XYZ file of C-alpha atoms in Angstrom:
744
model
C -2.670 8.677 17.198
C -0.752 6.909 19.952
C 2.776 8.238 19.461
C 4.308 5.683 21.818
C 2.882 2.821 19.751
C 4.019 4.508 16.535
C 7.503 4.821 17.994
C 7.523 1.126 18.990
C 6.390 0.187 15.503
C 9.165 2.248 13.896
C 11.872 0.924 16.219
C 11.174 -2.681 15.197
C 10.327 -1.929 11.547
C 12.301 -2.928 8.461
C 12.686 0.784 7.662
C 14.939 1.412 10.677
C 16.617 -1.962 10.142
C 17.439 -0.891 6.571
C 18.699 2.524 7.693
C 21.036 0.984 10.284
C 22.266 -1.663 7.836
C 23.075 0.901 5.144
C 24.715 3.296 7.603
C 26.935 0.713 9.261
C 27.698 -0.836 5.884
C 29.019 2.523 4.672
C 30.624 3.880 7.857
C 32.549 0.828 9.108
C 34.720 0.601 5.937
C 35.274 4.391 6.145
C 36.628 4.066 9.671
C 38.974 1.297 8.578
C 40.161 3.300 5.543
C 40.615 6.398 7.710
C 42.701 4.399 10.168
C 45.086 3.422 7.375
C 45.027 6.898 5.775
C 43.483 5.817 2.451
C 39.945 7.164 2.831
C 40.388 9.986 0.279
C 41.410 7.508 -2.410
C 38.555 5.128 -1.607
C 35.709 7.585 -0.988
C 33.686 5.938 -3.796
C 33.465 2.748 -1.710
C 30.866 3.967 0.826
C 29.032 5.745 -1.999
C 28.751 2.421 -3.815
C 27.468 0.765 -0.642
C 24.788 3.413 -0.114
C 23.593 3.652 -3.705
C 23.588 -0.059 -4.492
C 21.982 -0.711 -1.111
C 19.007 1.518 -1.914
C 18.037 -0.835 -4.774
C 17.498 -3.578 -2.192
C 13.704 -3.503 -2.027
C 11.800 -6.087 0.066
C 11.157 -9.324 -1.806
C 12.300 -12.935 -2.219
C 15.983 -13.485 -1.465
C 16.899 -14.608 -4.990
C 15.298 -11.527 -6.555
C 17.007 -9.176 -4.129
C 20.352 -10.898 -4.784
C 19.911 -10.787 -8.569
C 18.848 -7.125 -8.578
C 21.921 -6.174 -6.516
C 24.221 -7.995 -8.935
C 22.573 -6.356 -11.951
C 22.832 -2.943 -10.275
C 26.565 -3.441 -9.587
C 27.347 -4.406 -13.198
C 25.119 -1.697 -14.695
C 26.551 1.054 -12.509
C 30.131 -0.011 -13.296
C 29.461 0.229 -17.047
C 27.689 3.593 -16.707
C 30.505 5.012 -14.530
C 33.182 3.974 -17.047
C 31.326 5.189 -20.155
C 30.375 8.510 -18.560
C 33.739 9.133 -16.945
C 35.844 8.527 -20.055
C 33.612 10.557 -22.410
C 32.460 13.436 -20.211
C 34.944 15.981 -21.608
C 33.235 15.821 -25.021
C 30.139 17.881 -24.445
C 28.114 16.749 -27.449
C 28.757 13.144 -26.387
C 27.515 14.049 -22.906
C 24.260 15.274 -24.440
C 23.910 11.984 -26.324
C 24.515 10.115 -23.072
C 21.865 12.192 -21.321
C 19.360 11.311 -24.031
C 20.215 7.594 -24.123
C 20.642 7.041 -20.404
C 17.824 9.409 -19.438
C 15.333 7.681 -21.724
C 16.420 4.087 -21.095
C 16.899 4.170 -17.331
C 13.617 6.065 -16.848
C 11.746 3.741 -19.205
C 12.851 0.509 -17.501
C 10.206 1.333 -14.885
C 7.800 -0.614 -17.137
C 9.359 -3.755 -15.619
C 8.305 -2.903 -12.077
C 9.649 -1.233 -8.938
C 12.798 -3.317 -8.701
C 13.899 -2.433 -12.254
C 12.878 1.170 -11.634
C 15.187 1.321 -8.587
C 18.109 0.019 -10.643
C 17.355 2.592 -13.348
C 17.238 5.418 -10.801
C 20.572 4.437 -9.221
C 22.168 4.073 -12.661
C 21.073 7.621 -13.470
C 22.539 8.847 -10.181
C 25.869 7.176 -11.020
C 25.739 8.873 -14.427
C 25.122 12.225 -12.720
C 28.026 11.748 -10.272
C 30.423 10.928 -13.094
C 29.404 13.572 -15.628
C 30.993 16.283 -13.468
C 34.667 17.282 -13.845
C 35.535 16.708 -10.169
C 37.132 13.333 -11.067
C 40.294 13.225 -13.207
C 40.352 10.967 -16.274
C 43.062 8.789 -14.714
C 40.813 8.030 -11.740
C 37.697 7.004 -13.714
C 38.389 3.272 -13.835
C 39.770 3.309 -10.293
C 36.641 5.002 -8.938
C 34.336 2.697 -10.911
C 36.084 -0.360 -9.459
C 36.035 1.062 -5.929
C 32.339 1.981 -6.314
C 31.571 -1.566 -7.489
C 33.568 -2.978 -4.580
C 31.330 -0.988 -2.238
C 28.298 -2.539 -3.929
C 29.792 -6.028 -3.634
C 30.457 -5.370 0.059
C 26.762 -4.552 0.550
C 25.796 -7.724 -1.352
C 27.979 -9.829 0.962
C 26.554 -8.044 4.012
C 23.000 -8.716 2.799
C 23.671 -12.424 2.171
C 25.308 -12.900 5.581
C 22.475 -11.167 7.456
C 19.906 -13.112 5.456
C 21.604 -16.359 6.414
C 21.687 -15.409 10.082
C 18.075 -14.146 10.263
C 16.149 -15.589 7.306
C 12.682 -14.661 8.631
C 13.438 -11.167 9.932
C 12.068 -9.207 6.963
C 8.923 -11.345 6.806
C 8.280 -10.789 10.511
C 8.774 -7.041 10.133
C 6.427 -6.766 7.154
C 3.859 -9.090 8.707
C 3.961 -7.149 11.965
C 3.439 -3.909 10.065
C 0.527 -5.580 8.281
C -1.208 -6.319 11.589
C -0.576 -2.776 12.836
C -2.219 -1.358 9.702
C -5.084 -3.852 10.058
C -5.548 -2.547 13.585
C -5.785 0.993 12.225
C -8.372 -0.161 9.669
C -10.448 -1.742 12.434
C -10.055 1.388 14.545
C -11.491 3.455 11.689
C -14.349 0.964 11.469
C -15.071 1.536 15.161
C -15.646 5.209 14.402
C -18.881 4.359 12.575
C -20.471 3.246 15.861
C -19.908 6.375 17.921
C -22.261 9.343 17.969
C -22.427 11.646 14.941
C -19.798 9.939 12.778
C -18.188 11.931 9.954
C -18.901 9.445 7.166
C -16.776 11.190 4.522
C -13.725 11.410 6.768
C -14.095 7.815 7.924
C -14.444 6.654 4.326
C -11.271 8.507 3.276
C -9.388 6.947 6.175
C -10.686 3.491 5.184
C -9.490 4.008 1.613
C -6.071 5.186 2.781
C -5.631 2.116 4.980
C -6.708 -0.238 2.208
C -4.090 1.234 -0.164
C -1.378 0.683 2.457
C -2.564 -2.872 3.136
C -2.733 -3.703 -0.567
C 0.924 -2.723 -1.048
C 1.925 -4.653 2.059
C 0.020 -7.772 0.980
C 1.584 -7.735 -2.478
C 5.094 -7.621 -1.024
C 4.333 -10.357 1.508
C 2.762 -12.585 -1.149
C 5.851 -12.274 -3.315
C 8.179 -13.146 -0.430
C 6.119 -15.935 1.138
C 4.940 -17.667 -2.031
C 8.278 -17.451 -3.825
C 10.578 -18.479 -0.975
C 11.550 -22.143 -1.214
C 12.321 -22.339 2.485
C 8.706 -21.434 3.256
C 6.719 -23.164 0.508
C 8.696 -26.386 -0.109
C 11.008 -26.798 2.867
C 8.742 -25.388 5.549
C 9.667 -25.282 9.228
C 7.371 -24.564 12.160
C 8.335 -20.875 11.986
C 7.669 -20.597 8.265
C 4.321 -22.415 8.549
C 3.206 -20.096 11.358
C 4.242 -17.019 9.341
C 2.312 -18.289 6.318
C -0.670 -19.103 8.528
C -0.652 -15.626 10.078
C -0.467 -13.961 6.673
C -3.383 -15.951 5.231
C -5.369 -15.290 8.399
C -4.631 -11.575 8.055
C -6.034 -11.564 4.514
C -9.191 -13.334 5.722
C -9.386 -10.916 8.637
C -9.186 -7.935 6.283
C -12.062 -9.410 4.256
C -14.060 -9.889 7.441
C -13.469 -6.265 8.441
C -14.503 -5.042 4.992
C -17.583 -7.231 4.773
C -18.981 -5.897 8.046
C -20.276 -2.919 6.041
C -23.740 -1.835 7.214
C -26.226 0.940 6.633
C -24.877 3.010 9.497
C -27.445 5.796 9.084
C -30.235 3.299 9.723
C -28.305 1.832 12.632
C -28.001 5.212 14.343
C -31.631 6.021 13.589
C -32.765 2.785 15.251
C -30.361 2.581 18.202
C -28.859 6.009 18.923
C -31.061 6.370 22.002
C -29.409 3.283 23.498
C -25.799 2.622 24.508
C -25.332 -0.507 22.420
C -23.649 1.120 19.398
C -21.177 2.936 21.628
C -20.521 -0.364 23.414
C -19.859 -2.087 20.087
C -17.583 0.775 18.993
C -15.585 0.612 22.214
C -15.150 -3.146 21.915
C -14.070 -2.853 18.259
C -11.492 -0.274 19.385
C -10.217 -2.840 21.889
C -9.913 -5.410 19.102
C -7.936 -2.843 17.072
C -5.587 -2.384 20.056
C -5.113 -6.175 20.219
C -4.092 -6.228 16.538
C -1.579 -3.482 17.270
C -0.114 -5.589 20.096
C 0.072 -8.610 17.795
C 1.815 -6.529 15.111
C 4.434 -5.173 17.496
C 5.037 -8.674 18.870
C 5.491 -10.194 15.407
C 7.873 -7.376 14.415
C 9.880 -7.751 17.592
C 9.875 -11.562 17.561
C 8.265 -12.063 20.981
C 4.888 -13.545 22.081
C 2.070 -11.042 22.384
C -0.013 -10.648 25.517
C -3.680 -9.589 25.300
C -4.373 -6.132 26.683
C -7.998 -6.968 27.506
C -10.103 -9.933 28.513
C -11.819 -10.408 25.154
C -14.165 -13.169 26.288
C -15.563 -11.061 29.116
C -15.843 -7.983 26.899
C -17.635 -9.877 24.133
C -20.023 -11.421 26.646
C -20.983 -7.893 27.713
C -21.796 -7.049 24.085
C -23.815 -10.260 23.763
C -25.680 -9.565 27.014
C -26.432 -5.986 25.950
C -27.836 -7.246 22.653
C -29.993 -9.862 24.364
C -31.403 -7.285 26.779
C -32.227 -4.689 24.144
C -33.750 -7.345 21.893
C -35.939 -8.604 24.722
C -37.012 -5.081 25.630
C -37.515 -3.437 22.241
C -37.852 -5.932 19.405
C -41.276 -6.233 17.808
C -42.528 -7.771 14.610
C -42.218 -4.281 13.030
C -38.505 -3.665 13.776
C -37.218 -7.229 13.442
C -35.113 -6.221 10.421
C -33.143 -3.688 12.496
C -32.272 -6.409 15.003
C -31.214 -8.755 12.206
C -28.719 -6.071 11.195
C -27.505 -5.731 14.791
C -27.155 -9.522 15.056
C -24.958 -9.542 11.926
C -22.620 -7.010 13.536
C -22.415 -9.135 16.683
C -21.599 -12.216 14.604
C -18.835 -10.327 12.780
C -17.387 -9.104 16.073
C -17.411 -12.648 17.446
C -15.624 -13.974 14.355
C -12.956 -11.250 14.512
C -12.503 -11.940 18.234
C -11.815 -15.635 17.642
C -9.348 -14.810 14.864
C -7.461 -12.379 17.100
C -7.273 -14.930 19.934
C -5.807 -17.421 17.459
C -3.256 -14.838 16.259
C -2.158 -14.194 19.857
C -1.360 -17.911 20.114
C 0.450 -17.822 16.777
C 2.921 -15.156 17.958
C 4.329 -17.783 20.338
C 4.871 -20.076 17.294
C 2.683 -22.768 18.827
C 3.528 -26.103 17.181
C -0.057 -27.321 17.609
C -1.257 -24.520 15.340
C 1.103 -25.366 12.510
C 1.348 -29.155 12.478
C -1.940 -29.700 10.649
C -1.657 -26.602 8.479
C -1.616 -27.059 4.725
C -2.240 -24.269 2.192
C -5.436 -24.988 0.271
C -4.601 -22.683 -2.624
C -2.145 -22.687 -5.499
C 0.353 -20.080 -4.335
C 1.636 -19.242 -7.830
C -1.813 -17.944 -8.792
C -1.605 -15.259 -6.109
C 1.652 -13.668 -7.267
C 1.713 -10.798 -9.723
C 3.989 -12.101 -12.453
C 6.446 -9.629 -13.956
C 7.519 -10.232 -17.549
C 10.888 -8.972 -18.768
C 10.414 -9.341 -22.520
C 12.061 -6.636 -24.684
C 8.699 -6.378 -26.451
C 7.257 -4.626 -23.376
C 9.897 -1.900 -23.651
C 9.367 -1.526 -27.399
C 5.590 -1.343 -26.991
C 6.058 1.657 -24.692
C 8.047 3.673 -27.259
C 5.074 5.918 -27.887
C 3.789 9.200 -26.515
C 0.597 7.326 -25.627
C 2.608 5.518 -22.939
C 2.767 7.302 -19.583
C 6.157 5.638 -18.978
C 7.559 7.069 -22.227
C 6.205 10.537 -21.448
C 7.852 10.374 -18.018
C 11.161 9.290 -19.567
C 10.922 12.157 -22.058
C 10.293 14.683 -19.262
C 13.220 13.387 -17.202
C 15.550 13.534 -20.210
C 14.498 17.061 -21.152
C 14.892 18.234 -17.553
C 18.381 16.680 -17.410
C 19.390 18.480 -20.608
C 18.171 21.814 -19.207
C 19.893 21.093 -15.905
C 23.161 20.190 -17.649
C 23.058 23.399 -19.697
C 22.413 25.354 -16.494
C 25.481 23.806 -14.855
C 27.600 24.781 -17.891
C 26.440 28.381 -18.228
C 26.078 29.319 -14.566
C 28.912 29.425 -12.072
C 27.823 26.723 -9.622
C 30.376 24.781 -7.635
C 28.654 21.396 -7.643
C 26.631 21.466 -10.854
C 25.866 17.781 -10.744
C 23.670 18.450 -7.692
C 21.199 20.135 -10.064
C 20.911 16.910 -12.071
C 20.833 14.893 -8.852
C 17.831 16.896 -7.655
C 16.019 16.410 -10.976
C 16.551 12.641 -11.001
C 15.399 12.112 -7.414
C 12.378 14.429 -7.598
C 10.745 13.592 -10.917
C 8.209 10.768 -10.839
C 5.570 9.641 -13.376
C 2.715 11.147 -11.305
C 2.593 14.960 -11.115
C 1.227 14.872 -7.557
C 4.190 12.827 -6.297
C 6.674 15.037 -8.169
C 5.087 18.156 -6.688
C 5.163 16.721 -3.172
C 8.780 15.565 -3.457
C 9.719 18.975 -4.873
C 8.385 20.748 -1.812
C 9.921 18.189 0.531
C 13.287 18.359 -1.262
C 13.574 22.152 -0.991
C 12.261 22.255 2.570
C 14.426 19.333 3.671
C 17.527 20.780 2.033
C 17.085 24.193 3.662
C 16.357 22.634 7.055
C 19.246 20.175 6.743
C 21.597 22.983 5.738
C 20.473 25.001 8.766
C 21.039 22.054 11.120
C 24.410 21.434 9.487
C 25.478 25.043 9.928
C 24.341 25.118 13.565
C 26.093 21.810 14.293
C 29.392 23.015 12.881
C 29.023 26.426 14.548
C 28.136 25.125 18.021
C 29.915 21.749 18.200
C 33.723 21.609 18.060
C 34.207 17.987 19.106
C 34.713 15.779 16.029
C 33.409 12.732 17.872
C 30.091 14.441 18.600
C 29.860 15.671 14.992
C 30.534 12.125 13.797
C 27.740 10.732 16.021
C 25.329 13.382 14.677
C 26.342 12.439 11.129
C 25.657 8.763 11.866
C 22.226 9.556 13.320
C 21.428 11.725 10.286
C 22.383 8.865 7.953
C 20.244 6.375 9.854
C 17.311 8.799 9.807
C 17.788 9.560 6.114
C 17.752 5.958 4.939
C 15.119 4.865 7.459
C 12.638 7.481 6.225
C 13.566 7.362 2.541
C 10.491 5.267 1.656
C 8.025 6.710 4.181
C 8.747 10.444 4.625
C 10.828 12.159 1.962
C 10.978 15.443 3.876
C 12.711 13.814 6.856
C 14.935 11.795 4.499
C 15.934 14.896 2.529
C 16.750 16.749 5.756
C 18.891 13.843 6.957
C 20.706 13.445 3.632
C 21.591 17.138 3.456
C 22.787 17.152 7.071
C 25.035 14.107 6.768
C 26.416 15.178 3.355
C 27.497 18.547 4.808
C 29.069 16.931 7.867
C 30.796 14.375 5.611
C 32.255 17.168 3.464
C 33.395 18.877 6.646
C 35.510 15.828 7.547
C 36.921 15.561 4.025
C 37.542 19.242 3.288
C 36.613 21.582 6.174
C 38.094 24.667 4.453
C 35.366 24.713 1.775
C 32.356 23.741 3.887
C 30.681 27.199 3.582
C 30.835 27.031 -0.216
C 29.482 23.481 -0.129
C 26.555 24.565 2.048
C 25.669 27.425 -0.329
C 26.030 25.227 -3.423
C 23.780 22.563 -1.909
C 20.918 24.991 -1.358
C 21.319 26.894 -4.659
C 21.700 23.773 -6.818
C 18.711 22.110 -5.142
C 16.502 25.146 -5.769
C 17.583 25.326 -9.435
C 16.946 21.608 -9.930
C 13.577 21.845 -8.218
C 12.461 24.763 -10.386
C 13.440 22.873 -13.542
C 11.659 19.712 -12.356
C 8.504 21.668 -11.501
C 8.159 23.432 -14.844
C 9.001 20.384 -16.942
C 6.617 18.096 -15.019
C 3.861 20.736 -15.206
C 4.078 21.753 -18.855
C 5.844 19.010 -20.843
C 3.512 16.142 -21.762
C 2.015 15.898 -18.257
C -0.034 12.806 -17.430
C -2.985 13.910 -15.314
C -4.768 11.369 -13.182
C -8.206 12.122 -14.634
C -6.986 10.808 -18.002
C -6.194 7.427 -16.426
C -9.012 7.000 -13.934
C -11.398 5.386 -16.444
C -9.023 2.472 -16.850
C -8.912 1.983 -13.083
C -12.714 2.262 -12.921
C -13.106 -0.398 -15.603
C -10.623 -2.699 -13.834
C -12.577 -2.274 -10.585
C -15.846 -3.135 -12.337
C -14.316 -6.168 -14.070
C -12.770 -7.444 -10.838
C -15.973 -6.963 -8.830
C -18.009 -8.682 -11.531
C -15.734 -11.748 -11.504
C -15.751 -11.768 -7.709
C -19.547 -11.566 -7.645
C -19.993 -14.295 -10.277
C -17.654 -16.613 -8.382
C -19.471 -16.042 -5.083
C -23.102 -15.914 -6.217
C -23.264 -19.184 -8.164
C -22.722 -21.075 -4.903
C -26.330 -20.193 -4.001
C -27.513 -21.944 -7.165
C -25.952 -25.303 -6.238
C -22.498 -24.998 -7.842
C -19.719 -26.315 -5.591
C -17.306 -23.872 -3.957
C -13.764 -23.483 -5.331
C -11.920 -21.814 -2.448
C -8.783 -21.147 -4.520
C -10.658 -19.256 -7.237
C -12.694 -17.424 -4.630
C -9.601 -16.114 -2.832
C -7.930 -15.221 -6.133
C -10.911 -13.124 -7.267
C -11.112 -11.564 -3.810
C -7.461 -10.528 -4.064
C -7.981 -9.044 -7.533
C -11.062 -7.094 -6.406
C -9.285 -5.619 -3.379
C -6.234 -4.696 -5.469
C -8.396 -3.051 -8.147
C -10.300 -1.107 -5.490
C -7.050 0.066 -3.862
C -5.569 1.092 -7.226
C -8.680 3.133 -8.029
C -8.569 4.783 -4.614
C -4.857 5.530 -4.960
C -5.460 7.156 -8.351
C -8.212 9.334 -6.868
C -6.009 10.356 -3.925
C -3.271 11.455 -6.333
C -5.828 13.469 -8.292
C -6.609 15.453 -5.145
C -2.997 16.716 -5.110
C -3.099 18.019 -8.682
C -3.942 21.596 -9.793
C -7.631 22.460 -9.408
C -8.168 22.802 -13.155
C -7.049 19.191 -13.611
C -9.463 17.862 -10.974
C -12.129 17.016 -13.530
C -15.528 15.679 -12.359
C -14.246 15.189 -8.823
C -17.666 14.740 -7.226
C -18.673 11.966 -9.644
C -15.311 10.232 -9.370
C -15.485 10.397 -5.581
C -18.966 8.865 -5.709
C -17.717 6.058 -7.937
C -14.784 5.311 -5.607
C -17.175 5.233 -2.636
C -19.683 2.943 -4.372
C -16.884 0.636 -5.560
C -15.700 0.332 -1.974
C -19.213 -0.555 -0.804
C -19.688 -2.953 -3.709
C -16.558 -4.929 -2.847
C -17.589 -4.938 0.823
C -21.063 -6.301 0.048
C -19.667 -9.004 -2.241
C -17.183 -9.928 0.507
C -20.111 -10.199 2.946
C -21.934 -12.442 0.480
C -18.741 -14.491 0.196
C -18.729 -15.108 3.944
C -22.232 -16.548 3.803
C -21.372 -18.528 0.658
C -18.486 -20.233 2.451
C -20.377 -20.954 5.690
C -24.052 -21.585 4.883
C -24.236 -21.260 1.096
C -25.304 -24.856 0.464
C -28.068 -24.573 3.076
C -29.850 -21.721 1.335
C -29.989 -22.798 -2.293
C -32.877 -21.223 -4.129
C -34.027 -21.096 -7.723
C -35.148 -17.551 -7.016
C -31.528 -16.401 -6.737
C -30.840 -17.265 -10.393
C -32.841 -14.402 -12.007
C -31.349 -12.011 -9.433
C -27.821 -13.112 -10.350
C -28.533 -12.793 -14.075
C -29.941 -9.303 -13.648
C -26.994 -8.084 -11.519
C -24.603 -9.535 -14.069
C -26.409 -7.593 -16.825
C -26.032 -4.447 -14.727
C -22.282 -5.041 -14.438
C -22.117 -5.533 -18.194
C -24.079 -2.340 -18.781
C -21.775 -0.340 -16.498
C -18.723 -1.632 -18.366
C -20.302 -0.685 -21.701
C -21.023 2.814 -20.420
C -17.432 3.320 -19.251
C -16.173 2.070 -22.609
C -18.402 4.625 -24.350
C -20.490 1.990 -26.113
C -23.819 2.688 -24.469
C -25.814 5.341 -22.635
C -28.518 3.907 -20.417
C -31.894 5.586 -20.081
C -33.718 6.072 -16.792
C -36.237 3.329 -17.587
C -33.455 0.719 -17.482
C -31.851 2.172 -14.370
C -35.112 2.001 -12.425
C -35.387 -1.748 -12.960
C -35.560 -3.572 -9.636
C -34.770 -7.124 -8.609
C -37.632 -9.614 -8.542
C -39.096 -10.268 -5.109
C -37.956 -13.396 -3.306
C -41.115 -15.287 -2.390
C -39.308 -17.676 -0.053
C -38.066 -14.710 1.997
C -41.527 -13.219 2.204
C -42.856 -16.529 3.517
C -40.101 -16.815 6.157
C -40.620 -13.218 7.287
C -44.358 -13.795 7.660
C -43.750 -16.947 9.736
C -41.216 -15.184 11.985
C -43.447 -12.161 12.653
C -46.317 -14.492 13.490
C -44.105 -16.420 15.954
C -43.044 -13.212 17.715
C -46.625 -12.049 17.958
C -47.985 -15.354 19.263
C -45.061 -16.732 21.320
C -43.190 -13.609 22.409
C -39.520 -12.730 21.967
C -38.077 -15.148 24.507
C -39.809 -18.335 23.360
C -39.581 -17.605 19.663
C -35.799 -16.949 19.923
C -35.224 -20.721 19.882
C -37.334 -21.237 16.769
C -35.532 -22.676 13.698
C -37.259 -20.002 11.658
C -35.249 -17.271 13.449
C -31.865 -18.499 12.240
C -33.186 -19.346 8.778
C -34.819 -15.934 8.409
C -31.730 -14.084 9.670
C -29.392 -15.802 7.210
C -31.769 -15.884 4.264
C -32.787 -12.255 4.665
C -29.163 -11.182 4.937
C -28.209 -13.088 1.794
C -31.179 -11.714 -0.133
C -30.485 -8.230 1.218
C -26.882 -8.425 0.010
C -28.088 -9.291 -3.498
C -30.393 -6.261 -3.354
C -27.613 -3.988 -2.102
C -25.227 -5.193 -4.819
C -27.926 -4.530 -7.413
C -28.594 -1.053 -6.017
C -24.897 -0.185 -5.986
C -24.335 -1.325 -9.583
C -27.321 0.767 -10.703
C -25.870 3.746 -8.802
C -22.576 3.223 -10.621
C -24.381 3.228 -13.973
C -25.980 6.568 -13.032
C -22.602 7.997 -12.003
C -20.956 6.789 -15.204
C -23.771 8.350 -17.249
C -23.112 11.683 -15.521
C -19.400 11.415 -16.265
C -20.031 10.608 -19.932
C -22.577 13.460 -20.203
C -19.979 16.001 -19.082
C -17.180 14.852 -21.366
């Protein structure tokens, strides 16, 4: 890892931008109130700014604006209801049940609704405690809402001033992550690659990219200023995003049989040369990402044309020296890699130009797809909520766990002498998530971050006596807390604890020791409650959900394959449908991988059939890659290689997909005689291969290199080989699914 590049990426990221915006939005009003001596009466104002601000997830402007307005109204109602009724304990229990269930269950409507539900629960927790007098309930609710309105105004003003800033930040991050994906790919070409580790890194990067692409699609395709009223800047941003999606496909479809590659060429330097050059291309993508984030033109770090020419020259030399009619297939594979590298090089050179917002690039650009088809549509029908009122729903089970944990936490705050009892409930709300693995991780991070933050807070107050210095430290802690809230909960928890303690020191320095002790004790109590409830009360283990993700991956790959393969039978290409099915296949693959990664964090006894599930994830990754490779040929030379002999191959592969789906649904168990079925031989390929070998034998490598048969054989063999690989992979998946069903 290059820490300097990671630091540059963070400095220009939307995470730091968000942390600074939230911090200044909360602190500037505090300074004004302090100047006029009214801060103590208006302390709910910055709290409203911070809490409402955390619901502001990246997305289209109108959705961000609407979610902020809904959050302000919802939190005002919750604050009033809770504040006026909190002295009646049995009513408080009813509120815990109603609010706990409803605001946890609204997660069925997506991340934005889930954020509003979480903040509403936090407002409920803040107001259920007796630290606010009854006379101040309405006053505090209004002040809290005013803080939220202030953040809304701040957001709208900044959006007006810099309308493309968030898109640039997310798009830049996208290119940085693409660079990391390509860097992982380079690892396959160096000596003695660790295939399992490289595969896990590939999966991790694809999950990150999938989330990034979904957010960017929503913003770009739903922003009027970009789609309908486009400017040069907006067209370039759209162009770069679509190019990045194509580039990701190109990286994925460069999948090869790396064991055979190393067997054939490990005694030469060509694989290491390819790996080094791919690493250079990854570094170029990093430069492009940082430039897009920062809003400045990128400058190439290397002379790509010269470097690629060296790769081309090395290939030509080794082909001239070593290729025979017996190993021609190995050199076809090497040629495919060189072609992929050349394509990626040209795309990166184009992206370098795009960072300067070159008008020539954008003037002829027109999207050739229906953008609405590429956005995940979120329905908000009440029927969705009602359909989830069942213990079969993972959302309902999560809501039930949260509610039960809140009840236990509330009882603990009543029966035990803790100074800030609502911190127990606060810990429960922020830690508990639908997935056990995430809850467990956040639990550890919350305790560790709280203890570390408390230590830093104590040392700051013990060693530093200058209020100005303490205030600066508090500001930095706030910025760090809200910058890392979405990417590293341990750092965020440390920052939150540190700035909360320093804030209390300014408000009431006489009781800071008690506050520090309460913070640690209440956090530990809340964490213990969250751990036991999430572990033993209706837990949802990942192995119970993985079959659904496996089926979705199979369905998506089957549709992707069907859409791509029919082009080789003479059906015209529909680029919009092709890209839509590609998107769905990549999303399904990332979701499956994400589910498997979460399973790895669960207790060992819940890691059921891990080896088989890992094999299925790996084969699904390869399957999508091979279909993406076939898609590349379909779009470039598909109409030139039409063959009736592809039709029975396509039908057989489609039957294999259907069989795999039936196995996963429990409808069918396939015997070995079906699994051993192989694709019919392609007679046209056999003829071309015979002609090519004869040319090499009679004419030699140099003269026969210009033969039309060379290009035809290379393309046709690759296409046929991809059909064979796809068939082999689907059969492997049937075998894996049979093993899984045998062990149930």
